[in-house]
PDB file of C-alpha atoms and ligand atoms in Angstrom:
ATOM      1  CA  UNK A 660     -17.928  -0.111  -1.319  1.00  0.00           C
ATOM      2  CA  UNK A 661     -17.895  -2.094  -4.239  1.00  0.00           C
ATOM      3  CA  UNK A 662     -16.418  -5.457  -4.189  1.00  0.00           C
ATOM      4  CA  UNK A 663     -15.389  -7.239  -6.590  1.00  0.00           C
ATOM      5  CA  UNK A 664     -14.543 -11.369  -6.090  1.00  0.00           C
ATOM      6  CA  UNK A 665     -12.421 -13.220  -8.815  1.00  0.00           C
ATOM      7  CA  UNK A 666     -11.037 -16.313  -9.421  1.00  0.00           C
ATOM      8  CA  UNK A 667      -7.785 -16.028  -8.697  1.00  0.00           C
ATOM      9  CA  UNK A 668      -4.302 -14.106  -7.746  1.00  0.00           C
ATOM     10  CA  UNK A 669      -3.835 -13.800 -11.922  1.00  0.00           C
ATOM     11  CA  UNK A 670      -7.340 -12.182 -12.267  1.00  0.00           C
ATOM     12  CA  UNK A 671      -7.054 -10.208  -9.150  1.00  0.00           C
ATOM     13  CA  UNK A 672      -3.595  -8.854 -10.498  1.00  0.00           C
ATOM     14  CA  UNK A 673      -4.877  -8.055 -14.086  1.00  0.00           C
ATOM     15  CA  UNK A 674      -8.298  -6.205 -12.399  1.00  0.00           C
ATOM     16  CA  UNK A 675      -6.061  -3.946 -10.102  1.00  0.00           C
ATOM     17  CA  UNK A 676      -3.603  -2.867 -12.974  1.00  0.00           C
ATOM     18  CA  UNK A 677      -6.426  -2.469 -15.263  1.00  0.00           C
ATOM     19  CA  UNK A 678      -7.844   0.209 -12.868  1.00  0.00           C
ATOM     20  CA  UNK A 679      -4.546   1.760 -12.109  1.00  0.00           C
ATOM     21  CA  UNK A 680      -3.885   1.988 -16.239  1.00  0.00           C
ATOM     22  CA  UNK A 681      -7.260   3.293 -16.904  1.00  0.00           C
ATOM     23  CA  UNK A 682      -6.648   6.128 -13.950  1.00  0.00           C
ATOM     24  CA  UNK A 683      -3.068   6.643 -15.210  1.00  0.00           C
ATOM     25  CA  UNK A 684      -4.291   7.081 -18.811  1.00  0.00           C
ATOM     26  CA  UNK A 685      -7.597   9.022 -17.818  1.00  0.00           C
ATOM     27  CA  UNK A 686      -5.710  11.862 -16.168  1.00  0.00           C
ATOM     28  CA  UNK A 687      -3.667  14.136 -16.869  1.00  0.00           C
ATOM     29  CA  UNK A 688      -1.630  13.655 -14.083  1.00  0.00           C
ATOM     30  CA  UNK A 689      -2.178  11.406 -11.516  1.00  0.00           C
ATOM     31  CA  UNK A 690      -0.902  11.277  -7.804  1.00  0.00           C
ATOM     32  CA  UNK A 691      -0.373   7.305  -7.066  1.00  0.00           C
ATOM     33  CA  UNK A 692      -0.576   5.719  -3.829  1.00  0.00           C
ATOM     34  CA  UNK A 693       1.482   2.670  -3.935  1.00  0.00           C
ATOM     35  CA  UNK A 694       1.419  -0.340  -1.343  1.00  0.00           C
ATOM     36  CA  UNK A 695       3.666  -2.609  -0.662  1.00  0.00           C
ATOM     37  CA  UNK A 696       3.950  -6.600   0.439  1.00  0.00           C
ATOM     38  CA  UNK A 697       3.142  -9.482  -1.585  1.00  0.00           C
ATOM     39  CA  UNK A 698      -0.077  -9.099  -2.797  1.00  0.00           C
ATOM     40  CA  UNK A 699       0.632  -6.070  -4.983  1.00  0.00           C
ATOM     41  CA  UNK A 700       3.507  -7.718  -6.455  1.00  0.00           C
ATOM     42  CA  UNK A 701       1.212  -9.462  -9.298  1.00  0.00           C
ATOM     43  CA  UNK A 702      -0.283  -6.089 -10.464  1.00  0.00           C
ATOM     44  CA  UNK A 703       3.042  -4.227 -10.314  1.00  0.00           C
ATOM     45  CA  UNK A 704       4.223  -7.193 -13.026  1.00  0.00           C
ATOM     46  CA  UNK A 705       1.349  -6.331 -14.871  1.00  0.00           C
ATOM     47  CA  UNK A 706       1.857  -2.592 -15.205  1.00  0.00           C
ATOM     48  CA  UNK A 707       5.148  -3.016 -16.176  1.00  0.00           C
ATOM     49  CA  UNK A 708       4.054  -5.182 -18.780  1.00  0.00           C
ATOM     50  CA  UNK A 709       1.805  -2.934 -19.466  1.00  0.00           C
ATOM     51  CA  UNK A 710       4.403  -0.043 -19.874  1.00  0.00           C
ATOM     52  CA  UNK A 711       6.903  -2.613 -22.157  1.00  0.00           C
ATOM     53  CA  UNK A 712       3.532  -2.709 -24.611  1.00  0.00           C
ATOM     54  CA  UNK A 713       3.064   1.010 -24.799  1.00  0.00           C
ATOM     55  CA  UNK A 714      -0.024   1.264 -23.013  1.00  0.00           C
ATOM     56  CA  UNK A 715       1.240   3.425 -20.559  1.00  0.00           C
ATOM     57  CA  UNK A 716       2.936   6.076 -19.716  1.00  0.00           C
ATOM     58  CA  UNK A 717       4.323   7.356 -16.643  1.00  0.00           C
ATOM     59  CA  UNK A 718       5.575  10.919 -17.057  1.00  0.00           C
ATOM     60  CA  UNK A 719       2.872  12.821 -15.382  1.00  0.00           C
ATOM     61  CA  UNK A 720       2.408  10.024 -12.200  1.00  0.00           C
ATOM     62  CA  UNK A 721       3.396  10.918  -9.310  1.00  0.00           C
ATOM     63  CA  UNK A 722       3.886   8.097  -6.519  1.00  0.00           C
ATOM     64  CA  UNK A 723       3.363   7.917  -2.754  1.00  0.00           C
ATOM     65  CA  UNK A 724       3.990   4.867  -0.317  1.00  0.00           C
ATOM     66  CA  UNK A 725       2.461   4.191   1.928  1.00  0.00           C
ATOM     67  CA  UNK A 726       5.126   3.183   4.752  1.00  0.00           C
ATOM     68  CA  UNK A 727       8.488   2.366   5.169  1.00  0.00           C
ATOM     69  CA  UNK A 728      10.269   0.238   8.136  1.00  0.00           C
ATOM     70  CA  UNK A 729      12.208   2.516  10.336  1.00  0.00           C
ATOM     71  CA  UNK A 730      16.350   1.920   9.993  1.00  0.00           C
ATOM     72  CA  UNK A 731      16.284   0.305   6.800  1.00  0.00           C
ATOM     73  CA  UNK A 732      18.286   1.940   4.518  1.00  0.00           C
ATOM     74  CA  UNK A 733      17.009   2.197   1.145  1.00  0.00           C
ATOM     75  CA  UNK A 734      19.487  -0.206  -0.309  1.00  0.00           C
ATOM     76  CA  UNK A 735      18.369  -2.985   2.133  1.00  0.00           C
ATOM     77  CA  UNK A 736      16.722  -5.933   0.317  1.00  0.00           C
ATOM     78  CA  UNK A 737      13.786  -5.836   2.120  1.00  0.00           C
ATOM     79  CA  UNK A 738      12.923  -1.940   2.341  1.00  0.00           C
ATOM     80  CA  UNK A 739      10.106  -0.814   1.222  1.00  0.00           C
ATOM     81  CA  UNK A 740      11.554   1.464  -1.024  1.00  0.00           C
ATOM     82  CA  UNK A 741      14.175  -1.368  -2.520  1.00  0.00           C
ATOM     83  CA  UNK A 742      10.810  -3.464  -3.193  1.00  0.00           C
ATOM     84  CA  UNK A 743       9.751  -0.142  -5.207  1.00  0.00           C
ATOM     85  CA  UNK A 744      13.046  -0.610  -7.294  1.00  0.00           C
ATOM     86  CA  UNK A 745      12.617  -4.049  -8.495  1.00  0.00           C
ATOM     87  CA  UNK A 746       8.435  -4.364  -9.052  1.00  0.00           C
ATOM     88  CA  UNK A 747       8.111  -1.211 -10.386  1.00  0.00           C
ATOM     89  CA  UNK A 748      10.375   1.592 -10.723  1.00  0.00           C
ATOM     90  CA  UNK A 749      13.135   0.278 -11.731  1.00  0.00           C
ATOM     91  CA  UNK A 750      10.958  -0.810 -15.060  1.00  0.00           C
ATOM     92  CA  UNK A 751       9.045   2.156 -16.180  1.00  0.00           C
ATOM     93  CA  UNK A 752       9.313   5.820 -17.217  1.00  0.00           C
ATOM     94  CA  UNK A 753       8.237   7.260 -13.862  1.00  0.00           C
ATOM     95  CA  UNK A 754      11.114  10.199 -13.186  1.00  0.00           C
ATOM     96  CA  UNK A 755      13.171   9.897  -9.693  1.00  0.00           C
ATOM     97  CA  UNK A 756      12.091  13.120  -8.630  1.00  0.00           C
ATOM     98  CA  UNK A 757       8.086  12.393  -8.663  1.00  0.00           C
ATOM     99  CA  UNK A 758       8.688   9.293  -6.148  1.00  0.00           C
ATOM    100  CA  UNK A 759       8.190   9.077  -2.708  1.00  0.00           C
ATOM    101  CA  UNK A 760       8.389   7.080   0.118  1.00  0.00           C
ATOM    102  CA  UNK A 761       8.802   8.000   3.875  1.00  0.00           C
ATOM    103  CA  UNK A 762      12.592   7.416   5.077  1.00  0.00           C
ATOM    104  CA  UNK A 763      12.919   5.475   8.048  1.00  0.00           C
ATOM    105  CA  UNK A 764      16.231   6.414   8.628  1.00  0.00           C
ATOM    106  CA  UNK A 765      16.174  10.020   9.459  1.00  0.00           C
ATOM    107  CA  UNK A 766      17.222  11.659  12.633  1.00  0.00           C
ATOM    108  CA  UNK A 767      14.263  13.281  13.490  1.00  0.00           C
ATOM    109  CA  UNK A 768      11.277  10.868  12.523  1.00  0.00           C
ATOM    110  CA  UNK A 769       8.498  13.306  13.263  1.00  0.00           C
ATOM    111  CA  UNK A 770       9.884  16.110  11.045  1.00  0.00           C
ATOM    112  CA  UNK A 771       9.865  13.345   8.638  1.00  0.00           C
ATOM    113  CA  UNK A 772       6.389  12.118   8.721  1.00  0.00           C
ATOM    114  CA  UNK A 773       5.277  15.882   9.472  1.00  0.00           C
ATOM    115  CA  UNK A 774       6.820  16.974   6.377  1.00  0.00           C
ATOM    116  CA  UNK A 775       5.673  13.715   4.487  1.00  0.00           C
ATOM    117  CA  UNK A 776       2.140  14.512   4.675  1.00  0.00           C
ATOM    118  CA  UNK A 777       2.352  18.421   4.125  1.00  0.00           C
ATOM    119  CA  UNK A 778       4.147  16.723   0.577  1.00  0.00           C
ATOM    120  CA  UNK A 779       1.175  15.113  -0.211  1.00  0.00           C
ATOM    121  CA  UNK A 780      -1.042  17.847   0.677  1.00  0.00           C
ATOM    122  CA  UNK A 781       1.187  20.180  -1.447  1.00  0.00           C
ATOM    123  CA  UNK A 782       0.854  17.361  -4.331  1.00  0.00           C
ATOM    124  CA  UNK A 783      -3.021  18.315  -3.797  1.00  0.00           C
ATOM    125  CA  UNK A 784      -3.483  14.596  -2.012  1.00  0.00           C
ATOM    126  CA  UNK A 785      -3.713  10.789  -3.283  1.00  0.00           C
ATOM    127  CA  UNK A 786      -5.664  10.443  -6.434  1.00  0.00           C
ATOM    128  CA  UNK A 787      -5.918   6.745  -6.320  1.00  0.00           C
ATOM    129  CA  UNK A 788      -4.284   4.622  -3.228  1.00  0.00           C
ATOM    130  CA  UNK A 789      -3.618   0.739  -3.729  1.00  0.00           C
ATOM    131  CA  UNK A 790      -4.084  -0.995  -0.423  1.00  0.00           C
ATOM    132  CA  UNK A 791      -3.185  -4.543   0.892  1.00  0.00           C
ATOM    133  CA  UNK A 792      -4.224  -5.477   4.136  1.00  0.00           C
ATOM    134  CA  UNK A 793      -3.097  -6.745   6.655  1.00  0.00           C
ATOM    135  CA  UNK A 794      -4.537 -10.211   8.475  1.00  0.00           C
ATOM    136  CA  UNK A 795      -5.327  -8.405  11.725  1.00  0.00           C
ATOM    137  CA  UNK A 796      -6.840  -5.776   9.283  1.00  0.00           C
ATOM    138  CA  UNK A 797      -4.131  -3.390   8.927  1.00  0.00           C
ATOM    139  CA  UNK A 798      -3.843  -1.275   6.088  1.00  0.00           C
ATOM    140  CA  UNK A 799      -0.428   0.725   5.549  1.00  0.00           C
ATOM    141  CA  UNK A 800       1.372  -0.116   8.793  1.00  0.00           C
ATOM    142  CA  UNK A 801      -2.191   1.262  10.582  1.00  0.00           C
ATOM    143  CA  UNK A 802      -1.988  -1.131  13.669  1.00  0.00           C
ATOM    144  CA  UNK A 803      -5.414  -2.328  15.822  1.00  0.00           C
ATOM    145  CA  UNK A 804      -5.575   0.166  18.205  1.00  0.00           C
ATOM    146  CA  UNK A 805      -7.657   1.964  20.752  1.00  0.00           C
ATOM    147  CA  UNK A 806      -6.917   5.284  18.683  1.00  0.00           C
ATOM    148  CA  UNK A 807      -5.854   5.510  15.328  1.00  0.00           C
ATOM    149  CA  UNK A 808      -3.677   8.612  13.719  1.00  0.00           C
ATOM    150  CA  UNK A 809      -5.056  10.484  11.176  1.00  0.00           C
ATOM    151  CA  UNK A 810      -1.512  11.820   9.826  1.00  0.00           C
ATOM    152  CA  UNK A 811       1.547  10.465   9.065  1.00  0.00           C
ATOM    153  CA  UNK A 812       3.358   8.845  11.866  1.00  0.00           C
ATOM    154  CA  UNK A 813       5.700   6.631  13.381  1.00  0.00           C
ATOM    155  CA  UNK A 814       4.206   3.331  14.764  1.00  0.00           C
ATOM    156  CA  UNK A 815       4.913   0.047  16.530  1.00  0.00           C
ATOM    157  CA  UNK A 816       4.024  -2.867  14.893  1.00  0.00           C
ATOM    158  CA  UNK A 817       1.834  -5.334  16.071  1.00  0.00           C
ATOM    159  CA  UNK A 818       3.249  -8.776  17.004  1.00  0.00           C
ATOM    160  CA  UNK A 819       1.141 -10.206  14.211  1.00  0.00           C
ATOM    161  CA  UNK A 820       2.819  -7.980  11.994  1.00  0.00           C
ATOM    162  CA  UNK A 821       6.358  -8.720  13.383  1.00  0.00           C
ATOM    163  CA  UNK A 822       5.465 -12.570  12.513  1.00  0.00           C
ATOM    164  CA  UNK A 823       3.600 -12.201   9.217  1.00  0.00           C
ATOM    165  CA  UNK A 824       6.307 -10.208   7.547  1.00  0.00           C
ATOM    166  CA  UNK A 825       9.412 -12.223   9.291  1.00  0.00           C
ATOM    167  CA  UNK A 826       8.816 -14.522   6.006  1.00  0.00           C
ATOM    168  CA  UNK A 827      11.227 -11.549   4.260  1.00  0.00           C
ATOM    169  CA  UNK A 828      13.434 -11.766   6.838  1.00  0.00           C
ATOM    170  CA  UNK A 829      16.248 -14.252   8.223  1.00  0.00           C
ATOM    171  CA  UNK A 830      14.674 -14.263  11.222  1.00  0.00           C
ATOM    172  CA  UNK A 831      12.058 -12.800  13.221  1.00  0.00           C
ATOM    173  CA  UNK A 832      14.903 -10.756  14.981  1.00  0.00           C
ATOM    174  CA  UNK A 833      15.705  -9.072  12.266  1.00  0.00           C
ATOM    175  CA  UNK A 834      11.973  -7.711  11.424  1.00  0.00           C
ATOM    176  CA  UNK A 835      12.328  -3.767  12.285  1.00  0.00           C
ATOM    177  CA  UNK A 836      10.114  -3.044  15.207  1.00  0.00           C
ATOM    178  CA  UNK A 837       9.211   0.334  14.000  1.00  0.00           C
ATOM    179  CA  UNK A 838       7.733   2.115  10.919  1.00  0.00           C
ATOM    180  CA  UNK A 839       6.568   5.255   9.122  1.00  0.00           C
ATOM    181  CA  UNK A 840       3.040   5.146   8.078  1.00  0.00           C
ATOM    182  CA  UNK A 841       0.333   7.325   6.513  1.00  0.00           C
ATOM    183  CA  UNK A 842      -2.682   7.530   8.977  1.00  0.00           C
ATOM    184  CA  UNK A 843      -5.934   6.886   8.704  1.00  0.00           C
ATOM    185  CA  UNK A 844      -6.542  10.399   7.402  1.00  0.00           C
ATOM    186  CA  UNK A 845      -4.215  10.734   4.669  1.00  0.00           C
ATOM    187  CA  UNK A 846      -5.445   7.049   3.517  1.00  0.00           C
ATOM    188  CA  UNK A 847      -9.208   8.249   3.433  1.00  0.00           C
ATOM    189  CA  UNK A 848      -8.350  11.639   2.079  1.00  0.00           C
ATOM    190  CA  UNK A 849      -7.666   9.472  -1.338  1.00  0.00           C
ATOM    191  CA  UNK A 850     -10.024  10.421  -4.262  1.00  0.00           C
ATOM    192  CA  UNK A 851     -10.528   6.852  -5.092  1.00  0.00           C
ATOM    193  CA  UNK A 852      -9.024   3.738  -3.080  1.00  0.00           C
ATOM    194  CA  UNK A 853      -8.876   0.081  -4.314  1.00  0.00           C
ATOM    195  CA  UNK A 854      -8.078  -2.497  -1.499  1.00  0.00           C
ATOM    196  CA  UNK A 855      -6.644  -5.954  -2.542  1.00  0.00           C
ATOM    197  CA  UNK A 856      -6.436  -9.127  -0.395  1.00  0.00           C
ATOM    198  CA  UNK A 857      -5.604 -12.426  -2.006  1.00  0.00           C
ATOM    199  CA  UNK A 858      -5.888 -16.086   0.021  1.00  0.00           C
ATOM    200  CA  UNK A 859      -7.697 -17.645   3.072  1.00  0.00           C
ATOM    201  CA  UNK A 860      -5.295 -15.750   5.316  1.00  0.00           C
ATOM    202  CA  UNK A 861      -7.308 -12.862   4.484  1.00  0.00           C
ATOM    203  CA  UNK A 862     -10.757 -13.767   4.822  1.00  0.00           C
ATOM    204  CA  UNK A 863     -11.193 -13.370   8.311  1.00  0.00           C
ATOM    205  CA  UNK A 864      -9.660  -9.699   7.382  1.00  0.00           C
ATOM    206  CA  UNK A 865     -11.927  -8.989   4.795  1.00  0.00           C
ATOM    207  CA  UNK A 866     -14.936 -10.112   6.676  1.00  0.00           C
ATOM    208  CA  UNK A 867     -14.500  -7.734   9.646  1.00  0.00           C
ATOM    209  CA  UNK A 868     -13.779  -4.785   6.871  1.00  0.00           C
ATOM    210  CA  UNK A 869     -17.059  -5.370   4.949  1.00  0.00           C
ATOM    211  CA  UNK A 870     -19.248  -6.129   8.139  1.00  0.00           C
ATOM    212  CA  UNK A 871     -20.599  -2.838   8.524  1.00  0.00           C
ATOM    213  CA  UNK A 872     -19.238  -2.005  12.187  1.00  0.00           C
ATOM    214  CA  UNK A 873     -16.355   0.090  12.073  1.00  0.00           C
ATOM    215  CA  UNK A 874     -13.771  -0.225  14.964  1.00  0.00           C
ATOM    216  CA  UNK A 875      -9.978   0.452  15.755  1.00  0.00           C
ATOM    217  CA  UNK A 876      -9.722  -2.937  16.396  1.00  0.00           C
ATOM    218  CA  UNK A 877      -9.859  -3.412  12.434  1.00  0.00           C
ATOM    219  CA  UNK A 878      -8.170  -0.095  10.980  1.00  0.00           C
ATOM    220  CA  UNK A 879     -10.164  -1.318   7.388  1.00  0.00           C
ATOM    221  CA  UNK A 880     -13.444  -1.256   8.181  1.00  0.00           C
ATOM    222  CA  UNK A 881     -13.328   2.394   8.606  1.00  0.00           C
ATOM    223  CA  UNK A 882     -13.223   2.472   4.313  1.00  0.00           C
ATOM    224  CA  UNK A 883     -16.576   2.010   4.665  1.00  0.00           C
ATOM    225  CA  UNK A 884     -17.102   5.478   5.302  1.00  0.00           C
ATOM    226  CA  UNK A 885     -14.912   6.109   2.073  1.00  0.00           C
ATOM    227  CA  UNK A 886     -17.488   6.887  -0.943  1.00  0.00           C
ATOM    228  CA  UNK A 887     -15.182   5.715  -3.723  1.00  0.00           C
ATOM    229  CA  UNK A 888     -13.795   1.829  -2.401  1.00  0.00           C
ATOM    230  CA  UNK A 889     -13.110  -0.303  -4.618  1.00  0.00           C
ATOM    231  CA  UNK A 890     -12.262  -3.882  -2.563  1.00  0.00           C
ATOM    232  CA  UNK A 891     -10.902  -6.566  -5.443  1.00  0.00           C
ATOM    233  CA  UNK A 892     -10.971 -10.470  -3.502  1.00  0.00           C
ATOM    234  CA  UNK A 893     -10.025 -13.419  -4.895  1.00  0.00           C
ATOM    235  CA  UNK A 894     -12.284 -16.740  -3.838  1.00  0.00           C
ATOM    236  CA  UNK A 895     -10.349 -17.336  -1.053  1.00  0.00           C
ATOM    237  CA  UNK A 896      -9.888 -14.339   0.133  1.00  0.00           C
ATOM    238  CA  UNK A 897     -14.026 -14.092  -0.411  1.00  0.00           C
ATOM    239  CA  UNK A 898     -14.353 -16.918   1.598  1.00  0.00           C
ATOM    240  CA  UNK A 899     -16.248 -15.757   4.485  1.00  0.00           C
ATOM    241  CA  UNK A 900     -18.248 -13.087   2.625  1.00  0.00           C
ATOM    242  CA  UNK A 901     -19.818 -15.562   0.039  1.00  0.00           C
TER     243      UNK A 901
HETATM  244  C1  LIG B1374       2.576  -5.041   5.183  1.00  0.00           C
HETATM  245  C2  LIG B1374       2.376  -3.636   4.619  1.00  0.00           C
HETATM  246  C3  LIG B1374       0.976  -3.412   4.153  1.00  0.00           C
HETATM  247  C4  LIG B1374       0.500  -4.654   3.426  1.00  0.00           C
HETATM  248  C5  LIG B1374       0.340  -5.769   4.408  1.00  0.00           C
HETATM  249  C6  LIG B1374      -0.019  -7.101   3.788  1.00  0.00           C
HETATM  250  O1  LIG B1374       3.057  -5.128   6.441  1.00  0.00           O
HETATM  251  N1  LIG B1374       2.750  -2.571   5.473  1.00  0.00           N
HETATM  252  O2  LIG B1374       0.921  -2.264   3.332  1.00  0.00           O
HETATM  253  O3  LIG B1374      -0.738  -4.408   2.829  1.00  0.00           O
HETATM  254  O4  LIG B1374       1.443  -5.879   5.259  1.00  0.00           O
HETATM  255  O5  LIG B1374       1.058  -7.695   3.172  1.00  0.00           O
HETATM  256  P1  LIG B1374       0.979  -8.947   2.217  1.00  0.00           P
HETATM  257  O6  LIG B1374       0.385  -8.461   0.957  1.00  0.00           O
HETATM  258  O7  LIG B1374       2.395  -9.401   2.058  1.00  0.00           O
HETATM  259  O8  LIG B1374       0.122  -9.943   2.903  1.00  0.00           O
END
């Protein structure tokens, strides 16, 4: 893994969307693994601005999320595929029909994720995957566990979770208990992965995911059996690792 610790949100922003132009423009097609959440928000600003300037071009990318909340509809405010809209998608040249992102609303979930993954597959898998994490070392919606999935699947979230992301939210109530994911397979599948994690809220994260023990109880620190991890901190995420 190769870590990388800057100053701040700004740098850590301009890093990731440096390495995500520089893949983008590299290739001659690339298939994109988006996250969602605050911390990419910064490098999704970046690309766009990025895009505006000329420097890229996003004809031949190909996205796929990560996750999606189950029953949100995509025109909710705070679906994952709404935040897609307005960082990203909404701004750039990237054509409807090479986006995806797991529906949460369908009638049969598992024919959903099921056919989510083979997608992927059929896309010949994730070129480069943006990760968050999150603080109980999630990554997608990859819950501590005592087993982890290695597909696509539907998932509880953790009560951590429930509580972190409630910020979006009214209230806590309204926080869907549910989501589609990408396992642990499809994740480390990825050609090349970069893994952002911005403020002290993270450090304890970001310490169990570097400390060379992997465990379910910290769905990250199995990246460190990925050979191509890229893992961009800023100080205080870096807090407990400097
Ligand atoms: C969410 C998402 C993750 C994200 C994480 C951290 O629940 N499912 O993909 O990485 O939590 O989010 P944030 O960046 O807002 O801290």
């Amino acid at each position: 893994m190769i870590v990388k610790i800057v100053e701040n949100y700004l740098e850590l922003s301009r890093l990731a969307a440096s390495m995500v132009t520089k893949e983008i423009n590299n290739c001659k097609s690339l298939v994109l693994g988006l996250a969602t959440g605050s911390t990419p928000e910064g490098m999704y600003a970046e690309l766009v601005k990025q895009f505006k300037a000329g420097n890229l071009d996003f004809k031949n990318v190909i996205t796929f999320n990560l996750d999606e909340y189950v029953s949100l509809k995509p025109e909710h405010p705070q679906s994952y595929y709404y935040y897609m809209k307005r960082h990203l998608f909404d701004h750039v040249n990237i054509s409807q029909e090479n986006i995806n992102i797991p529906t949460g609303c369908s009638n049969d979930l598992y024919k959903e994720c099921y056919e989510y993954e083979m997608k992927i597959s059929k896309a010949g898998g994730i070129g480069l995957q943006i990760l968050g994490i999150g603080a109980n070392g999630h990554i997608g919606f990859n819950e501590p566990a005592e087993a982890l999935s290695v597909n696509t699947h539907l998932v509880k979230l953790a009560d951590k979770t429930i509580e972190a992301n409630s910020r979006f939210f009214k209230s806590p109530d309204q926080v869907p208990r549910e989501a589609v994911t990408m396992g642990m397979g499809t994740i480390m599948h990825a050609e090349k992965i970069v893994l952002l994690a911005s403020g002290t809220g993270k450090s304890e994260a970001i310490k169990q995911t570097l400390s060379g023990r992997l465990t379910t109880a910290v769905p990250a620190s199995l990246l460190q059996l990925h050979r191509n991890v890229t893992v961009i901190v800023d100080r205080e995420a870096a807090a407990l690792i400097i």
